Amino acid sequence: MKNIAFTILTLLLLISCKDNAKNTSETTSKSETEVQIKYPSDVIPFMEKWKILLGDGTHVDDLVNYHKDGFFYVENDGTTDWVVYKTPNSGITSRTSSNTRTELGEKAHWIPETGGKLTGTLKVQHVSTTGDATKASSYSVVIGQIHSDEGHENEPLKIYYKKFPGHTKGSVFWNYEINTEGDNIGRFDYSTAVWGHDFSVVGTDATTYPEEPKDGIALGEEFTYEVNVYKGIM
């Protein structure tokens, strides 16, 4: 059986491990005039288990005491330190996707029977405001993912945030990819709404949007997800 790995895929996303008591920073000198640098690894204590692909095409395997302005850094909202993942719509894409990403990927691979857990506490600050309202992926960003080489290279889980222009509330939903070998249907996603709409709710034409979800999530609103894979069951 081939391996399965967790990845985090984001456009502009703030993630914080609030139960982390560690609060360290590194200075370039002992001078009081020096600016203190706080790294994502100061906020997320297990950063040595991850690697990253940035929206400028940079690959980095050692994320301890690493940051990059404009893509991967720490920002404080007045009460909490958050790790920011950011990439422009025009950013560089990888060989396996047409979408730009600043993406954490777990170094270790494991099989579903071994199991694992993926959690995130986050605030989406921005999604694209340009696109075609009839295309399900427009105005959305993937905020969590489990990727697998198993099952014809399916992505068994993608967690999305999506907000149409002019709406206050957006939707959070998860997709399960179906990609059966030998059929004539091709790859498609089975979508389940958590807050707001699922992947299937689109506009009637390129510039006409569906009704705003009443139970959605706004930009800048904090929420948490947890995915548990246990003995092959997700």
CSV table of C-alpha atoms in Angstrom, one decimal:
chain,number,residue,atom,x,y,z
A,1,MET,CA,0.0,0.0,0.0
A,2,LYS,CA,1.3,3.4,-0.9
A,3,ASN,CA,1.7,6.3,1.5
A,4,ILE,CA,-0.6,9.1,2.4
A,5,ALA,CA,0.5,12.5,3.6
A,6,PHE,CA,-1.0,15.6,5.1
A,7,THR,CA,-0.6,19.0,3.4
A,8,ILE,CA,-1.9,22.4,4.2
A,9,LEU,CA,-2.7,24.5,1.1
A,10,THR,CA,-3.6,28.1,1.5
A,11,LEU,CA,-4.0,31.5,-0.3
A,12,LEU,CA,-3.9,34.0,2.6
A,13,LEU,CA,-4.5,32.2,5.8
A,14,LEU,CA,-3.7,32.8,9.5
A,15,ILE,CA,-3.1,29.7,11.6
A,16,SER,CA,-2.3,29.7,15.3
A,17,CYS,CA,-1.6,27.0,17.8
A,18,LYS,CA,-3.2,28.7,20.8
A,19,ASP,CA,-2.3,26.0,23.3
A,20,ASN,CA,1.4,26.6,22.7
A,21,ALA,CA,3.0,28.2,25.7
A,22,LYS,CA,6.3,28.8,23.9
A,23,ASN,CA,6.9,32.4,23.2
A,24,THR,CA,10.4,32.9,22.0
A,25,SER,CA,12.0,35.3,19.5
A,26,GLU,CA,15.4,35.7,17.9
A,27,THR,CA,17.3,38.9,17.6
A,28,THR,CA,20.1,39.7,15.2
A,29,SER,CA,22.1,41.4,17.9
A,30,LYS,CA,21.8,42.5,21.5
A,31,SER,CA,21.3,46.1,20.6
A,32,GLU,CA,18.0,47.5,21.8
A,33,THR,CA,17.5,49.1,18.4
A,34,GLU,CA,17.5,45.8,16.6
A,35,VAL,CA,14.1,44.6,15.4
A,36,GLN,CA,13.0,41.3,17.0
A,37,ILE,CA,12.1,38.5,14.6
A,38,LYS,CA,9.5,35.9,15.5
A,39,TYR,CA,9.5,32.9,13.3
A,40,PRO,CA,6.6,30.6,12.4
A,41,SER,CA,8.5,27.8,14.3
A,42,ASP,CA,8.2,30.0,17.5
A,43,VAL,CA,4.4,29.8,17.1
A,44,ILE,CA,4.0,26.2,15.9
A,45,PRO,CA,6.4,24.1,18.0
A,46,PHE,CA,6.5,21.0,15.6
A,47,MET,CA,7.6,22.9,12.5
A,48,GLU,CA,10.6,20.5,12.0
A,49,LYS,CA,8.1,17.9,10.8
A,50,TRP,CA,7.1,20.0,7.8
A,51,LYS,CA,8.4,21.4,4.5
A,52,ILE,CA,7.0,24.2,2.4
A,53,LEU,CA,6.4,25.3,-1.1
A,54,LEU,CA,6.0,29.0,-1.5
A,55,GLY,CA,4.1,31.0,-4.1
A,56,ASP,CA,7.3,32.3,-5.6
A,57,GLY,CA,8.4,28.8,-6.4
A,58,THR,CA,10.8,28.4,-3.4
A,59,HIS,CA,11.0,24.9,-1.8
A,60,VAL,CA,12.3,24.8,1.8
A,61,ASP,CA,12.8,21.6,3.9
A,62,ASP,CA,14.1,23.2,7.1
A,63,LEU,CA,11.5,25.5,8.6
A,64,VAL,CA,13.0,26.0,12.1
A,65,ASN,CA,13.9,29.7,12.4
A,66,TYR,CA,12.7,30.3,8.8
A,67,HIS,CA,10.4,33.0,7.4
A,68,LYS,CA,9.9,34.8,4.2
A,69,ASP,CA,8.4,38.2,3.9
A,70,GLY,CA,5.2,38.3,1.9
A,71,PHE,CA,4.7,34.6,1.9
A,72,PHE,CA,5.3,32.9,5.3
A,73,TYR,CA,5.7,34.9,8.5
A,74,VAL,CA,4.2,35.8,11.9
A,75,GLU,CA,1.7,38.6,12.5
A,76,ASN,CA,0.1,39.6,15.8
A,77,ASP,CA,-3.5,40.8,15.8
A,78,GLY,CA,-3.1,42.5,19.2
A,79,THR,CA,-3.7,39.4,21.3
A,80,THR,CA,-2.4,36.4,19.4
A,81,ASP,CA,0.6,35.5,17.2
A,82,TRP,CA,-0.6,34.0,13.9
A,83,VAL,CA,1.4,32.2,11.1
A,84,VAL,CA,0.5,33.9,7.8
A,85,TYR,CA,0.5,31.9,4.6
A,86,LYS,CA,0.1,34.1,1.5
A,87,THR,CA,0.5,33.9,-2.2
A,88,PRO,CA,-0.7,36.1,-5.1
A,89,ASN,CA,-3.1,34.9,-7.8
A,90,SER,CA,-0.3,35.4,-10.3
A,91,GLY,CA,2.1,33.4,-8.2
A,92,ILE,CA,4.2,30.5,-9.5
A,93,THR,CA,2.5,27.1,-9.8
A,94,SER,CA,3.9,23.6,-9.3
A,95,ARG,CA,4.3,21.0,-12.0
A,96,THR,CA,1.2,19.1,-10.7
A,97,SER,CA,-1.2,22.1,-10.5
A,98,SER,CA,-2.3,25.2,-12.3
A,99,ASN,CA,-3.0,26.9,-8.9
A,100,THR,CA,-0.4,28.9,-7.0
A,101,ARG,CA,0.0,27.9,-3.4
A,102,THR,CA,2.0,28.5,-0.2
A,103,GLU,CA,1.7,25.0,1.1
A,104,LEU,CA,3.0,23.1,4.1
A,105,GLY,CA,3.6,19.4,3.5
A,106,GLU,CA,4.3,16.8,6.1
A,107,LYS,CA,7.7,15.2,5.6
A,108,ALA,CA,6.7,11.8,7.0
A,109,HIS,CA,4.4,9.6,5.0
A,110,TRP,CA,2.0,7.1,6.6
A,111,ILE,CA,-0.7,4.7,5.5
A,112,PRO,CA,-4.4,5.2,6.4
A,113,GLU,CA,-4.4,2.1,8.7
A,114,THR,CA,-1.6,3.8,10.7
A,115,GLY,CA,-3.8,6.9,11.0
A,116,GLY,CA,-3.2,10.5,11.9
A,117,LYS,CA,-4.9,13.8,12.8
A,118,LEU,CA,-5.1,17.1,11.0
A,119,THR,CA,-6.2,20.2,12.9
A,120,GLY,CA,-6.2,23.9,12.2
A,121,THR,CA,-7.4,27.1,14.0
A,122,LEU,CA,-7.5,29.8,11.4
A,123,LYS,CA,-8.9,33.0,9.9
A,124,VAL,CA,-9.1,33.5,6.2
A,125,GLN,CA,-8.2,37.1,5.5
A,126,HIS,CA,-8.6,37.2,1.7
A,127,VAL,CA,-9.7,35.2,-1.3
A,128,SER,CA,-9.7,36.1,-5.0
A,129,THR,CA,-12.4,38.6,-6.0
A,130,THR,CA,-12.1,37.8,-9.7
A,131,GLY,CA,-13.4,34.8,-11.5
A,132,ASP,CA,-16.3,33.1,-13.2
A,133,ALA,CA,-19.3,32.5,-10.8
A,134,THR,CA,-20.3,29.4,-12.8
A,135,LYS,CA,-17.0,27.7,-12.0
A,136,ALA,CA,-17.1,25.9,-8.7
A,137,SER,CA,-13.5,26.7,-7.8
A,138,SER,CA,-13.7,30.4,-8.3
A,139,TYR,CA,-13.3,32.7,-5.2
A,140,SER,CA,-12.1,29.8,-3.1
A,141,VAL,CA,-9.0,28.6,-1.3
A,142,VAL,CA,-8.0,25.2,0.0
A,143,ILE,CA,-7.3,25.5,3.8
A,144,GLY,CA,-6.5,21.8,4.5
A,145,GLN,CA,-5.7,18.7,2.5
A,146,ILE,CA,-4.9,15.0,2.7
A,147,HIS,CA,-3.1,13.9,-0.4
A,148,SER,CA,-2.5,10.3,-1.4
A,149,ASP,CA,-0.6,8.4,-4.1
A,150,GLU,CA,-3.0,5.6,-3.3
A,151,GLY,CA,-6.3,5.0,-5.3
A,152,HIS,CA,-5.2,6.4,-8.6
A,153,GLU,CA,-3.6,9.4,-6.8
A,154,ASN,CA,-6.8,10.6,-5.3
A,155,GLU,CA,-6.9,13.5,-2.9
A,156,PRO,CA,-9.3,12.0,-0.3
A,157,LEU,CA,-9.8,15.3,1.4
A,158,LYS,CA,-9.7,19.0,0.6
A,159,ILE,CA,-11.2,21.6,3.0
A,160,TYR,CA,-12.2,24.8,1.2
A,161,TYR,CA,-13.2,28.3,2.2
A,162,LYS,CA,-15.2,30.2,-0.5
A,163,LYS,CA,-16.8,33.6,-0.6
A,164,PHE,CA,-18.4,35.3,-3.5
A,165,PRO,CA,-17.7,39.1,-4.1
A,166,GLY,CA,-20.1,41.3,-2.3
A,167,HIS,CA,-21.0,38.7,0.3
A,168,THR,CA,-20.2,39.1,3.9
A,169,LYS,CA,-20.3,35.4,4.7
A,170,GLY,CA,-18.4,32.6,3.0
A,171,SER,CA,-18.7,28.9,3.1
A,172,VAL,CA,-16.5,26.1,4.5
A,173,PHE,CA,-16.9,22.7,2.9
A,174,TRP,CA,-14.9,19.5,2.4
A,175,ASN,CA,-14.5,17.5,-0.8
A,176,TYR,CA,-13.8,13.9,-1.3
A,177,GLU,CA,-12.2,13.2,-4.7
A,178,ILE,CA,-13.5,10.3,-6.8
A,179,ASN,CA,-11.2,9.1,-9.6
A,180,THR,CA,-12.0,5.6,-10.5
A,181,GLU,CA,-9.7,3.8,-13.0
A,182,GLY,CA,-11.3,2.8,-16.3
A,183,ASP,CA,-14.5,4.8,-16.2
A,184,ASN,CA,-15.5,7.5,-18.7
A,185,ILE,CA,-16.7,10.0,-16.1
A,186,GLY,CA,-13.3,11.3,-15.1
A,187,ARG,CA,-12.4,12.8,-11.8
A,188,PHE,CA,-15.1,14.5,-9.7
A,189,ASP,CA,-15.6,15.7,-6.2
A,190,TYR,CA,-18.2,14.7,-3.6
A,191,SER,CA,-18.8,17.8,-1.5
A,192,THR,CA,-20.2,18.3,2.0
A,193,ALA,CA,-21.0,21.7,3.5
A,194,VAL,CA,-19.9,22.5,7.1
A,195,TRP,CA,-20.9,26.2,7.2
A,196,GLY,CA,-22.8,27.7,4.3
A,197,HIS,CA,-22.9,26.1,0.9
A,198,ASP,CA,-21.0,23.1,-0.6
A,199,PHE,CA,-18.9,23.0,-3.9
A,200,SER,CA,-22.0,22.7,-6.1
A,201,VAL,CA,-23.5,26.1,-5.4
A,202,VAL,CA,-22.5,28.4,-8.2
A,203,GLY,CA,-23.8,31.4,-10.1
A,204,THR,CA,-26.3,31.4,-12.9
A,205,ASP,CA,-23.8,33.2,-15.2
A,206,ALA,CA,-20.3,34.5,-14.9
A,207,THR,CA,-21.3,37.6,-12.9
A,208,THR,CA,-24.4,36.5,-11.1
A,209,TYR,CA,-23.8,35.0,-7.6
A,210,PRO,CA,-26.0,32.7,-5.6
A,211,GLU,CA,-27.7,33.7,-2.4
A,212,GLU,CA,-25.4,34.5,0.5
A,213,PRO,CA,-25.2,31.7,3.1
A,214,LYS,CA,-27.0,32.6,6.3
A,215,ASP,CA,-24.8,30.3,8.4
A,216,GLY,CA,-21.5,31.1,6.8
A,217,ILE,CA,-18.1,32.3,8.0
A,218,ALA,CA,-16.9,35.9,7.4
A,219,LEU,CA,-13.4,36.9,6.3
A,220,GLY,CA,-11.4,37.4,9.5
A,221,GLU,CA,-13.7,35.1,11.6
A,222,GLU,CA,-11.8,32.5,13.6
A,223,PHE,CA,-12.8,28.8,13.3
A,224,THR,CA,-11.3,25.4,13.9
A,225,TYR,CA,-11.4,22.0,12.1
A,226,GLU,CA,-10.2,18.6,13.1
A,227,VAL,CA,-9.8,15.5,10.8
A,228,ASN,CA,-9.1,12.2,12.4
A,229,VAL,CA,-8.0,9.2,10.4
A,230,TYR,CA,-8.2,6.0,12.4
A,231,LYS,CA,-7.7,2.4,11.1
A,232,GLY,CA,-8.3,3.5,7.5
A,233,ILE,CA,-11.5,5.5,8.4
A,234,MET,CA,-11.6,9.3,7.9
